mmCIF file of N, CA and C in Angstrom:
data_model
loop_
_atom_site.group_PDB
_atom_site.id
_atom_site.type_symbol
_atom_site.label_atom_id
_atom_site.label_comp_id
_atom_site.label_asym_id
_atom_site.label_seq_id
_atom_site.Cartn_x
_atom_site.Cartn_y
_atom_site.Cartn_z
ATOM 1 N N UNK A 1 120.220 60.332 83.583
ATOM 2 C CA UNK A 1 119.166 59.385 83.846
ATOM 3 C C UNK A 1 119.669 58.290 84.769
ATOM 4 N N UNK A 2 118.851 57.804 85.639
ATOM 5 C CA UNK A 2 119.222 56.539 86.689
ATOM 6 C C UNK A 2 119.102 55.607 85.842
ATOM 7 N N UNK A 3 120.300 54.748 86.288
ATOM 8 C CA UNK A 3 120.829 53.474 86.145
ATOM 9 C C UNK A 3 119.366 52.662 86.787
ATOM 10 N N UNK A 4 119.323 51.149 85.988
ATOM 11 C CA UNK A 4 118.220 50.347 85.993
ATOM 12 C C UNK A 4 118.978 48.901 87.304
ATOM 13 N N UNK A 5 118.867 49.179 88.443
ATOM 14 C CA UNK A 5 118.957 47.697 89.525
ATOM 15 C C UNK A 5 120.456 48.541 88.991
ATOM 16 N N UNK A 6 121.436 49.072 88.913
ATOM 17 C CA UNK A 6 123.010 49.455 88.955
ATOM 18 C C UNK A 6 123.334 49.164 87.878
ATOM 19 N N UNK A 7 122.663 48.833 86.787
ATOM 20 C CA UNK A 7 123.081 47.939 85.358
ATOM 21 C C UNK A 7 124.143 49.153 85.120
ATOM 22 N N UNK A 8 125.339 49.743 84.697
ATOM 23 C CA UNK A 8 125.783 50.742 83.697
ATOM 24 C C UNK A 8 125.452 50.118 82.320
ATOM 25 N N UNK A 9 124.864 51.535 81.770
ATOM 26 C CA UNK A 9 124.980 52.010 80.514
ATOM 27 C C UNK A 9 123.264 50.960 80.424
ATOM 28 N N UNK A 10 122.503 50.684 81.220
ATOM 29 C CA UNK A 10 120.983 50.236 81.172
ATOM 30 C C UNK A 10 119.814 51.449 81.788
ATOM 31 N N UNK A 11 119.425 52.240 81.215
ATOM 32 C CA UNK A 11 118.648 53.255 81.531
ATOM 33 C C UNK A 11 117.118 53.068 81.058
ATOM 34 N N UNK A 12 116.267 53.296 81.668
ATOM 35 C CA UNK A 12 114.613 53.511 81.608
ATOM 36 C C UNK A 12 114.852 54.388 80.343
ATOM 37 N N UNK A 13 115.473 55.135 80.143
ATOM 38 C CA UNK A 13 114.860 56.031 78.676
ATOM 39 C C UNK A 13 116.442 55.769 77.646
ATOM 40 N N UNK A 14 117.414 55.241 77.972
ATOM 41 C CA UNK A 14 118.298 55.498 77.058
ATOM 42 C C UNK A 14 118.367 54.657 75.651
ATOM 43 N N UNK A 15 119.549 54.171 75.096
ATOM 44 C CA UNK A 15 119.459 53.604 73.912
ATOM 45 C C UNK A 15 119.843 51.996 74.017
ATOM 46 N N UNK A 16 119.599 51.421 75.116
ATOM 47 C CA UNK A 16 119.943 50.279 75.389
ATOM 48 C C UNK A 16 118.457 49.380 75.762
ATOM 49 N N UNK A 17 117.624 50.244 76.244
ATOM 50 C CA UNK A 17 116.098 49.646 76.827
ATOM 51 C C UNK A 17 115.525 49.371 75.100
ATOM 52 N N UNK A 18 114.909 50.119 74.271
ATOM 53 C CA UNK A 18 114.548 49.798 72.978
ATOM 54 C C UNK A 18 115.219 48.616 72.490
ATOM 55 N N UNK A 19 116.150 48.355 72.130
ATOM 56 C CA UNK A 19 117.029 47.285 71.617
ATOM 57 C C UNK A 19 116.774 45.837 72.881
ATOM 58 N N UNK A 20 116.573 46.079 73.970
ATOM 59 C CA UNK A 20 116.416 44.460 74.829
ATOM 60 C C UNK A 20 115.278 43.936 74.728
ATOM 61 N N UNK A 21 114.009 44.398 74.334
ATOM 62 C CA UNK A 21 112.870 43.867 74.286
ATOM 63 C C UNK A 21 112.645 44.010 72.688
ATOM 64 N N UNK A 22 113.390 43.073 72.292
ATOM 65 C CA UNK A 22 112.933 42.703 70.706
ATOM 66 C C UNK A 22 111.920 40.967 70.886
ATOM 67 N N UNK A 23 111.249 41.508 69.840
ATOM 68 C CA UNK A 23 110.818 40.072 69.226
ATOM 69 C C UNK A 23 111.313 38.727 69.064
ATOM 70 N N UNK A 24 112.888 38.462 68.960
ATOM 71 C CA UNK A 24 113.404 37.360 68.912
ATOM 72 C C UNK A 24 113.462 36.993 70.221
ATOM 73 N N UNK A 25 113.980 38.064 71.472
ATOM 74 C CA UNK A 25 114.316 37.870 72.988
ATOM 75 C C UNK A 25 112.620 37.512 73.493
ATOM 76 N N UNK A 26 111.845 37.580 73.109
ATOM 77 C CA UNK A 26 110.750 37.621 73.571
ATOM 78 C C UNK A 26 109.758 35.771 72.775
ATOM 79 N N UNK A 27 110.318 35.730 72.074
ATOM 80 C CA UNK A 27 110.169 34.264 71.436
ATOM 81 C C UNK A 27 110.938 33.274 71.802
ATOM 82 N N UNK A 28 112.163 34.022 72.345
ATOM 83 C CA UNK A 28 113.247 32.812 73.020
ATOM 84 C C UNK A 28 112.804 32.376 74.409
ATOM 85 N N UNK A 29 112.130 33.390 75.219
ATOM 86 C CA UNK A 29 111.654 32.770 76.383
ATOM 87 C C UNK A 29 110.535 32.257 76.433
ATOM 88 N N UNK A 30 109.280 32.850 75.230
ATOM 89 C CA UNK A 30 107.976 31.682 75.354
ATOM 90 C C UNK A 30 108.654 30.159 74.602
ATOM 91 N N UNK A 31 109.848 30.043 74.121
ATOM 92 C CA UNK A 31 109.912 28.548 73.845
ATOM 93 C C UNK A 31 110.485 28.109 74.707
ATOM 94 N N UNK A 32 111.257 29.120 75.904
ATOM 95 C CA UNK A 32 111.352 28.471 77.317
ATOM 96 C C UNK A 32 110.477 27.760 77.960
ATOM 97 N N UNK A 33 109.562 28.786 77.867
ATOM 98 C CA UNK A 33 108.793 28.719 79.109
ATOM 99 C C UNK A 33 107.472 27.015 78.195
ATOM 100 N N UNK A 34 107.406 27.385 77.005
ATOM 101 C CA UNK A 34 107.202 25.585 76.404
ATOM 102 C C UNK A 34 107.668 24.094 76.957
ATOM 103 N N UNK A 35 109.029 24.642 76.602
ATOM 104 C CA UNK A 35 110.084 23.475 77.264
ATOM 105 C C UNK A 35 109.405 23.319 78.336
ATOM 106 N N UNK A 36 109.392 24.138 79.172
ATOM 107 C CA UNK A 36 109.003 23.491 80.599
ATOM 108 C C UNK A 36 107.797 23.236 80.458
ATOM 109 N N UNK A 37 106.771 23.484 80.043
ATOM 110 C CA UNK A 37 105.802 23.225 79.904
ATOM 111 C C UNK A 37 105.510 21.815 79.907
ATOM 112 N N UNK A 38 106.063 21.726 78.204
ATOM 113 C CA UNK A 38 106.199 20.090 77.823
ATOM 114 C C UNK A 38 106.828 19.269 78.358
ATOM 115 N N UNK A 39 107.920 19.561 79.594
ATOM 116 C CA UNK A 39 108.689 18.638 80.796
ATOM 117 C C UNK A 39 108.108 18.452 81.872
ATOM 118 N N UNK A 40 107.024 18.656 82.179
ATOM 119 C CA UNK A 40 106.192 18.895 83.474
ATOM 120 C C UNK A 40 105.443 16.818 83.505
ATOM 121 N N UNK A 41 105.030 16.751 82.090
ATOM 122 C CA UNK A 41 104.861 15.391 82.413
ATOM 123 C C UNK A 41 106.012 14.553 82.422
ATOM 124 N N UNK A 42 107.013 14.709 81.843
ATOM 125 C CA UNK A 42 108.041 13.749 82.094
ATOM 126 C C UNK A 42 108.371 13.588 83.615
ATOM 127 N N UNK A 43 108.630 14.543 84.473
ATOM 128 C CA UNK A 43 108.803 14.774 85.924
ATOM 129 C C UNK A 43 107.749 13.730 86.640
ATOM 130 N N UNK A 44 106.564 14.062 86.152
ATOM 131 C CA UNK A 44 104.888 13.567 86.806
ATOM 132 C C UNK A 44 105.231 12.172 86.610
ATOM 133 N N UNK A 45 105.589 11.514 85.315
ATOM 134 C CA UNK A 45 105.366 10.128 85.304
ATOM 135 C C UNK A 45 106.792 9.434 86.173
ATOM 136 N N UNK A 46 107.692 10.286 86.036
ATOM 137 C CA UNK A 46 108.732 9.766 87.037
ATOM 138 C C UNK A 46 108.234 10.003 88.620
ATOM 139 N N UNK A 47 107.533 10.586 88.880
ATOM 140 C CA UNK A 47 107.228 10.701 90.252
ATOM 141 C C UNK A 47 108.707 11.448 91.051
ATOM 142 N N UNK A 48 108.958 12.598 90.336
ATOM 143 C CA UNK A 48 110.142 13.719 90.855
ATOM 144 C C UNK A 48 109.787 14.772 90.894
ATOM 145 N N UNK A 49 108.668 14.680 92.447
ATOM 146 C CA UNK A 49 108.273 15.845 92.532
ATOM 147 C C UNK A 49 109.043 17.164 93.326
ATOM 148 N N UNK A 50 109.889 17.044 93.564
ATOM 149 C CA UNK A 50 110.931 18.046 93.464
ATOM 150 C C UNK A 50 111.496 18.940 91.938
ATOM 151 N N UNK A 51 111.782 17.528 91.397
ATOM 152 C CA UNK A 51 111.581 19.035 89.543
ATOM 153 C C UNK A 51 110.159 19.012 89.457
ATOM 154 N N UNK A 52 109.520 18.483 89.530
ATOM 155 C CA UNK A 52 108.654 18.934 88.921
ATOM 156 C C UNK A 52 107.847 20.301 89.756
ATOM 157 N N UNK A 53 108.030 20.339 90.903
ATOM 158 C CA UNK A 53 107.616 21.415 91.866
ATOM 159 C C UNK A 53 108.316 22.431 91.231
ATOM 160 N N UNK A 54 109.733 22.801 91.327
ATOM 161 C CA UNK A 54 110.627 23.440 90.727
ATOM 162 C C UNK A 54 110.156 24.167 89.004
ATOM 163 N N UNK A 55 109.990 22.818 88.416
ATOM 164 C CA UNK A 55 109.546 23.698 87.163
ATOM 165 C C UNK A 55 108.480 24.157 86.757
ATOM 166 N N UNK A 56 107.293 23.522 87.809
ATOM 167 C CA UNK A 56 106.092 24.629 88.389
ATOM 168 C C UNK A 56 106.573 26.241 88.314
ATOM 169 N N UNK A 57 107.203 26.161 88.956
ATOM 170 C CA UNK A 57 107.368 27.427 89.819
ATOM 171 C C UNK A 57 107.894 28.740 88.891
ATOM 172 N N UNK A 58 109.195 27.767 87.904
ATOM 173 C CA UNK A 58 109.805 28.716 87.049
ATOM 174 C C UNK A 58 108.927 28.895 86.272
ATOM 175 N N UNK A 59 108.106 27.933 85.870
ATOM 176 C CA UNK A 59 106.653 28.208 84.394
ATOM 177 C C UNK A 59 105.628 29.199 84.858
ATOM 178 N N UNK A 60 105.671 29.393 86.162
ATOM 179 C CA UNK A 60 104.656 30.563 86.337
ATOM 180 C C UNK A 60 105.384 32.196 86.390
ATOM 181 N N UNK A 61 107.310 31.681 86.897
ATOM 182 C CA UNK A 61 107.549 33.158 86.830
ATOM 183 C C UNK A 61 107.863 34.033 85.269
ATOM 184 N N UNK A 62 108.162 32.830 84.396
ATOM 185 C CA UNK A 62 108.092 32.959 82.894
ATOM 186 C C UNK A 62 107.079 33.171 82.600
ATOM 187 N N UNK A 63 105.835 32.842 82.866
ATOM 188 C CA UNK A 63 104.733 33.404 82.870
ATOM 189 C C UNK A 63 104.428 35.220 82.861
ATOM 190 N N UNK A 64 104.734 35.641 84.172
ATOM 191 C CA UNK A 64 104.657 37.119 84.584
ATOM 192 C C UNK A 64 105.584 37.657 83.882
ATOM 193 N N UNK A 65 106.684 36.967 83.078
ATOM 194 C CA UNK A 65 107.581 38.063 82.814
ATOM 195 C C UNK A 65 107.413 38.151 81.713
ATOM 196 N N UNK A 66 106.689 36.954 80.482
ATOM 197 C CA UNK A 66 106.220 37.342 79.486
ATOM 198 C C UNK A 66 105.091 38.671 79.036
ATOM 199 N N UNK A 67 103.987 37.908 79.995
ATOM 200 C CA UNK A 67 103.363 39.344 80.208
ATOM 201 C C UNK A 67 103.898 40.485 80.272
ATOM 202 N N UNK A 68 105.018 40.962 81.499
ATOM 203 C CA UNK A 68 105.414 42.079 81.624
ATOM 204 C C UNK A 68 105.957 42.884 80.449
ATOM 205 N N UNK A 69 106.693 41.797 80.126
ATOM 206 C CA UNK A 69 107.760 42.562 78.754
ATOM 207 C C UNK A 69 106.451 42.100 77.683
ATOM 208 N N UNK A 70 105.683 41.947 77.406
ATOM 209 C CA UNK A 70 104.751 42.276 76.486
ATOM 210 C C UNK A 70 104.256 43.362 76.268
ATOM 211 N N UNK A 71 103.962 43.882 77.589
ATOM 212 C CA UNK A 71 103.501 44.841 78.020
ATOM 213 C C UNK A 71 104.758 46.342 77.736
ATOM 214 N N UNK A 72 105.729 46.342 78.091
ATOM 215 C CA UNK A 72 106.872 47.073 77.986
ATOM 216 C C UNK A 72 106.908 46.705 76.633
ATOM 217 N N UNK A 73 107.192 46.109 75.670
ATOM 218 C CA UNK A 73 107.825 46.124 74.679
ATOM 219 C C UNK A 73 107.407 47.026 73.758
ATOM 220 N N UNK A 74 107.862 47.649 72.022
ATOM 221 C CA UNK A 74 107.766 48.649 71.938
ATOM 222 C C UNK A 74 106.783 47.927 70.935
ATOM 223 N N UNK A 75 105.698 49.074 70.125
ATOM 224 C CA UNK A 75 104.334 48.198 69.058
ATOM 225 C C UNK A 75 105.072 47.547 68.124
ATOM 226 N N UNK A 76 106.278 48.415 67.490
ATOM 227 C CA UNK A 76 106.699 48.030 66.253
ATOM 228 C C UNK A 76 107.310 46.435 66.529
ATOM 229 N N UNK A 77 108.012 46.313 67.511
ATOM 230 C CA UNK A 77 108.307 44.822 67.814
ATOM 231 C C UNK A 77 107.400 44.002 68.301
ATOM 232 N N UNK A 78 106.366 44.420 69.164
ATOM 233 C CA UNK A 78 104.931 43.330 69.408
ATOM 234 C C UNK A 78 104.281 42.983 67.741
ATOM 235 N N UNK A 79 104.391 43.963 66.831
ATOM 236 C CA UNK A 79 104.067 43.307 65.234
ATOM 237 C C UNK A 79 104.907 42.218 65.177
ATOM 238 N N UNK A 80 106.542 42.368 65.618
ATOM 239 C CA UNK A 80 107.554 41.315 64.686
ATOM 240 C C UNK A 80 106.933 40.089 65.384
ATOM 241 N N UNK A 81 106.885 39.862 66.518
ATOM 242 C CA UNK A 81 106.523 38.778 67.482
ATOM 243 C C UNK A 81 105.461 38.004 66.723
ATOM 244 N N UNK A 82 104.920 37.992 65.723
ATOM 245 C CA UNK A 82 104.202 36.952 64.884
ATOM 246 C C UNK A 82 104.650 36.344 64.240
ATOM 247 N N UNK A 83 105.882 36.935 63.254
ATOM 248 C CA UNK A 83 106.674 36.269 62.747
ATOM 249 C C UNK A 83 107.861 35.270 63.503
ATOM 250 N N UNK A 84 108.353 36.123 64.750
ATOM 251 C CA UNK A 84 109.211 35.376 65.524
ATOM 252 C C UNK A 84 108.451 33.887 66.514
ATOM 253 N N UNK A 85 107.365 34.102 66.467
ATOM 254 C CA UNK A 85 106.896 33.030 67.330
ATOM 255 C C UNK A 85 106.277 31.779 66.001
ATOM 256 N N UNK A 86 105.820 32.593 64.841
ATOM 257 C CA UNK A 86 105.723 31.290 63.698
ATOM 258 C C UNK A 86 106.819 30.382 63.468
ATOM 259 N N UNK A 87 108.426 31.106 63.352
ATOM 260 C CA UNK A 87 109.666 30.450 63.463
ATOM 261 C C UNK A 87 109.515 29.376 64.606
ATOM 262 N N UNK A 88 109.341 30.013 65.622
ATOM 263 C CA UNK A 88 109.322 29.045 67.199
ATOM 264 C C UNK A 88 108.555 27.835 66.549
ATOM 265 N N UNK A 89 107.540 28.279 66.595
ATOM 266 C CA UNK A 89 106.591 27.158 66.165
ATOM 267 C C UNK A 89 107.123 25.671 65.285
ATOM 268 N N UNK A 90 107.541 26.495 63.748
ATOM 269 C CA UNK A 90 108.154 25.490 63.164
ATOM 270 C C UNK A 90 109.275 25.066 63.611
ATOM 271 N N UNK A 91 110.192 25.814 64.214
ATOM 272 C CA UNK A 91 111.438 25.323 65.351
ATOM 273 C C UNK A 91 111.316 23.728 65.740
ATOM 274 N N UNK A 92 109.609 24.124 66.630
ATOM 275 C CA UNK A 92 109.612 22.750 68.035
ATOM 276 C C UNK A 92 108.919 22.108 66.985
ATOM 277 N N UNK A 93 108.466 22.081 65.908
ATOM 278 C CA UNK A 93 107.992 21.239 65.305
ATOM 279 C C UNK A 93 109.149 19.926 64.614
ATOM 280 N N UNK A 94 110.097 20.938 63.962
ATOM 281 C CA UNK A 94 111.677 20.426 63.410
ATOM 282 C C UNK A 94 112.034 19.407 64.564
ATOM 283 N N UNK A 95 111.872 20.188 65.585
ATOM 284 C CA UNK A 95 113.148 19.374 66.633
ATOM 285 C C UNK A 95 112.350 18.009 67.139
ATOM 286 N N UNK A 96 111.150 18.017 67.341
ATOM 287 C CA UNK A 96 110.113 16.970 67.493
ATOM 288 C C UNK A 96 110.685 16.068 66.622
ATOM 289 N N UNK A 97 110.142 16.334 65.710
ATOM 290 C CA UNK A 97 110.559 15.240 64.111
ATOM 291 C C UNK A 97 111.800 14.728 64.197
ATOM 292 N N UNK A 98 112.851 15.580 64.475
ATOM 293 C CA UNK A 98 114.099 15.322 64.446
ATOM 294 C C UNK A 98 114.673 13.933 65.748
ATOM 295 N N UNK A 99 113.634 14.651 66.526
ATOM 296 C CA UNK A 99 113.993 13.701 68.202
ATOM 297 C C UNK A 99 113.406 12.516 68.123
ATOM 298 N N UNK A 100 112.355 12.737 67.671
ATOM 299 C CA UNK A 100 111.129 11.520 67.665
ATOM 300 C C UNK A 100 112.023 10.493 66.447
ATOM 301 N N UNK A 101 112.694 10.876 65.138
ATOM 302 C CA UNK A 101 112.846 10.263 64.178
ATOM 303 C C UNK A 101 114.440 9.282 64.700
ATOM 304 N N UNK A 102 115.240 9.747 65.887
ATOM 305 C CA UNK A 102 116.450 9.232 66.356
ATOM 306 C C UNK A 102 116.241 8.682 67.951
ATOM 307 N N UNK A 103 114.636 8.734 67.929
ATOM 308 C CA UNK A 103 114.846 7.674 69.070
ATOM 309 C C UNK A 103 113.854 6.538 67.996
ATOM 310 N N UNK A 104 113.418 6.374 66.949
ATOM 311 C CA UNK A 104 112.936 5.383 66.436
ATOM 312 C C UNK A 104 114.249 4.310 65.765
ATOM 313 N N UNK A 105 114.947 5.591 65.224
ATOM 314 C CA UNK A 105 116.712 4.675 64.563
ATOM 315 C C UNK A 105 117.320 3.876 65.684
ATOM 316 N N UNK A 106 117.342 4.503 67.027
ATOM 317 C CA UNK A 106 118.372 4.062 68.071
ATOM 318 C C UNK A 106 117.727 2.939 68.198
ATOM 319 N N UNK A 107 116.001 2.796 68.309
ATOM 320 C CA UNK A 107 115.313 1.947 68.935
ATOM 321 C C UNK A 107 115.149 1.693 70.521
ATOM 322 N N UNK A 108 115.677 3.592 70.832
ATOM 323 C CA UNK A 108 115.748 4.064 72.274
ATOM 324 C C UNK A 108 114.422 4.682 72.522
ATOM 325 N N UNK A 109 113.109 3.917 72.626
ATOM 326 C CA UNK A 109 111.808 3.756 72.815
ATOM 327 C C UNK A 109 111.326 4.245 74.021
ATOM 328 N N UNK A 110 111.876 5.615 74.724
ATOM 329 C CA UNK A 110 111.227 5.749 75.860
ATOM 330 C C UNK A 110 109.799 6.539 76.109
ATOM 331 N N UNK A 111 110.079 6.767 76.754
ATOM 332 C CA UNK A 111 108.469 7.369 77.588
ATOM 333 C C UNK A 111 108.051 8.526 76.217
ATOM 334 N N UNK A 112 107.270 8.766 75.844
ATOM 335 C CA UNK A 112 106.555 9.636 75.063
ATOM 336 C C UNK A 112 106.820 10.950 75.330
ATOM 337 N N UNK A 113 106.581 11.305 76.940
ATOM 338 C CA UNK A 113 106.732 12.504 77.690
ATOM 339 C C UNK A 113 108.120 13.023 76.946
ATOM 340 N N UNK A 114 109.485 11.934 77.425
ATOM 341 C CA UNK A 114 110.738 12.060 77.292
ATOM 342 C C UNK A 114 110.836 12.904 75.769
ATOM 343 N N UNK A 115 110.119 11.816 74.935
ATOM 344 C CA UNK A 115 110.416 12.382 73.186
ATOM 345 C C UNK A 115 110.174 13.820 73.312
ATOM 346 N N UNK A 116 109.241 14.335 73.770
ATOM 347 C CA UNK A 116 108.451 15.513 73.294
ATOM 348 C C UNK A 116 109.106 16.257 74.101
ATOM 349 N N UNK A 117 109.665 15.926 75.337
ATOM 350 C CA UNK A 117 110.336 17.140 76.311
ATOM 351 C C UNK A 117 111.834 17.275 75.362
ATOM 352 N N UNK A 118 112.503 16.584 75.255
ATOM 353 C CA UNK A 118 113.805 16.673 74.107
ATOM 354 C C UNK A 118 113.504 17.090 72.728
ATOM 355 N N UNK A 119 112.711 17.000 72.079
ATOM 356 C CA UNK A 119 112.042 17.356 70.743
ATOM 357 C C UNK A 119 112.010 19.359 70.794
ATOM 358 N N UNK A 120 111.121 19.169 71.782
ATOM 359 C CA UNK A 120 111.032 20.589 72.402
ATOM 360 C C UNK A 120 112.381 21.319 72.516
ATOM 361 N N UNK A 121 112.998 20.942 73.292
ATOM 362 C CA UNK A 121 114.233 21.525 73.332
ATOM 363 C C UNK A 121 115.388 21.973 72.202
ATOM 364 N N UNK A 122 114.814 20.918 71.703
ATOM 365 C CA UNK A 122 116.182 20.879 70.283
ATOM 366 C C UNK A 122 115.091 21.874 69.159
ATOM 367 N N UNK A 123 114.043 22.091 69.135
ATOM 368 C CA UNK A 123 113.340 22.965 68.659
ATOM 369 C C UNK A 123 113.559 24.286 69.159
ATOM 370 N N UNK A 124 113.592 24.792 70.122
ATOM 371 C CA UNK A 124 114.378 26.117 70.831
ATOM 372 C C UNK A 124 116.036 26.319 70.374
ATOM 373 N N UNK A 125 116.598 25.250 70.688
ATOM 374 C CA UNK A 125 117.904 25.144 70.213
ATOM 375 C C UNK A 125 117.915 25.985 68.896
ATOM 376 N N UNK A 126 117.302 24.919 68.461
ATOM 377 C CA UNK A 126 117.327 25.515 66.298
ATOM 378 C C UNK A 126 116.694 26.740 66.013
ATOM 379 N N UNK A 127 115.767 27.315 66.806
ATOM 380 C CA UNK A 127 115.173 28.570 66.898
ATOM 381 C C UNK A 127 116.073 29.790 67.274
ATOM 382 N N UNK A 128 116.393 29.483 68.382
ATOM 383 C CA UNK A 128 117.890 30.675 68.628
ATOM 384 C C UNK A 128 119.169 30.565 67.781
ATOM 385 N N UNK A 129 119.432 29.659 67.545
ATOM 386 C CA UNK A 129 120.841 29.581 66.752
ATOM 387 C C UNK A 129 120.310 30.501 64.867
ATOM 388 N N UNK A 130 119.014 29.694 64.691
ATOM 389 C CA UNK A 130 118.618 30.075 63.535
ATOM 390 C C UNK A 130 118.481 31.799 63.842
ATOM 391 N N UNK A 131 117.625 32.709 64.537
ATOM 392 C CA UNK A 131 117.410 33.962 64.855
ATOM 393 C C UNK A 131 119.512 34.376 64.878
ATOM 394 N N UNK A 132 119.472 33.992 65.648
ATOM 395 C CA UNK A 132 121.039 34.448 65.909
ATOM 396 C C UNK A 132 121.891 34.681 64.728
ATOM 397 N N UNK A 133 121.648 33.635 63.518
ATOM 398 C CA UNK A 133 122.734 33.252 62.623
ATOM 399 C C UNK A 133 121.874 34.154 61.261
ATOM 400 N N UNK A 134 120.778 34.683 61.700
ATOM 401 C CA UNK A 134 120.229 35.730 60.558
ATOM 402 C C UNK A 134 120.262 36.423 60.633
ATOM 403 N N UNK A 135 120.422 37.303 62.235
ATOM 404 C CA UNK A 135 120.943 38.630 62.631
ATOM 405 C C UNK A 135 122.139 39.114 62.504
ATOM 406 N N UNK A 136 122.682 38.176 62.125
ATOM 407 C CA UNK A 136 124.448 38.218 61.703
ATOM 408 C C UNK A 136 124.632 38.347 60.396
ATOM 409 N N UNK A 137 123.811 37.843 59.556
ATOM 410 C CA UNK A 137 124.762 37.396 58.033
ATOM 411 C C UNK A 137 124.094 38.957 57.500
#
């Protein structure tokens, strides 16, 4: 079978394609593609429209590629993807709380945008480490 773009040992039908489009890999990039989402106003109110052009750009190609690999992925893992994206969910919810609750301690009061774009993040953070550290034990 042909090699996928030269990948070795990445084949269209072999035993490596089933296993890359799981449910967790597929929840890790819609809380990417969030992040940026939720950073798009922080950029706007700074008036940096260079990131913010930039993370235009990546939010739409995260876009197509969610789709795609939605589309590719196999049924039995488009089921798990409810459960993996409820995790996400409570993830950016955690990390919100968490961000929002240590810029109220610091009394490091910035822009709203800021909270929620870092909140976000540290919610992905805790989402992959958490997926990661359950696939292990």
């Amino acid at each position: 079978m042909a090699d996928i773009a030269g990948v070795e040992g990445v084949t269209a039908q072999g035993p490596a394609a089933p296993r890359a489009l799981t449910a967790t890999r597929w929840s890790t990039l819609l809380g990417l593609w969030v992040v940026m989402l939720v950073s798009l106003p922080r950029y706007w109110f700074l008036h940096d429209t260079t990131r913010l052009l930039l993370l235009a750009i990546l939010a739409a190609a995260i876009t197509v590629a969610l789709i795609g690999l939605w589309y590719l992925m196999a049924a039995a893992e488009r089921h798990r993807c409810r459960g993996a994206v409820g995790h996400l969910i409570v993830c950016l919810a955690v990390g919100g709380l968490l961000i929002a609750a240590w810029h109220w301690t610091s009394a490091a009061a910035e822009h709203w945008a800021v909270v929620v774009s870092q909140g976000a993040a540290l919610g992905l953070l805790i989402h992959v480490v958490l997926r990661i550290w359950r696939r292990r034990r």
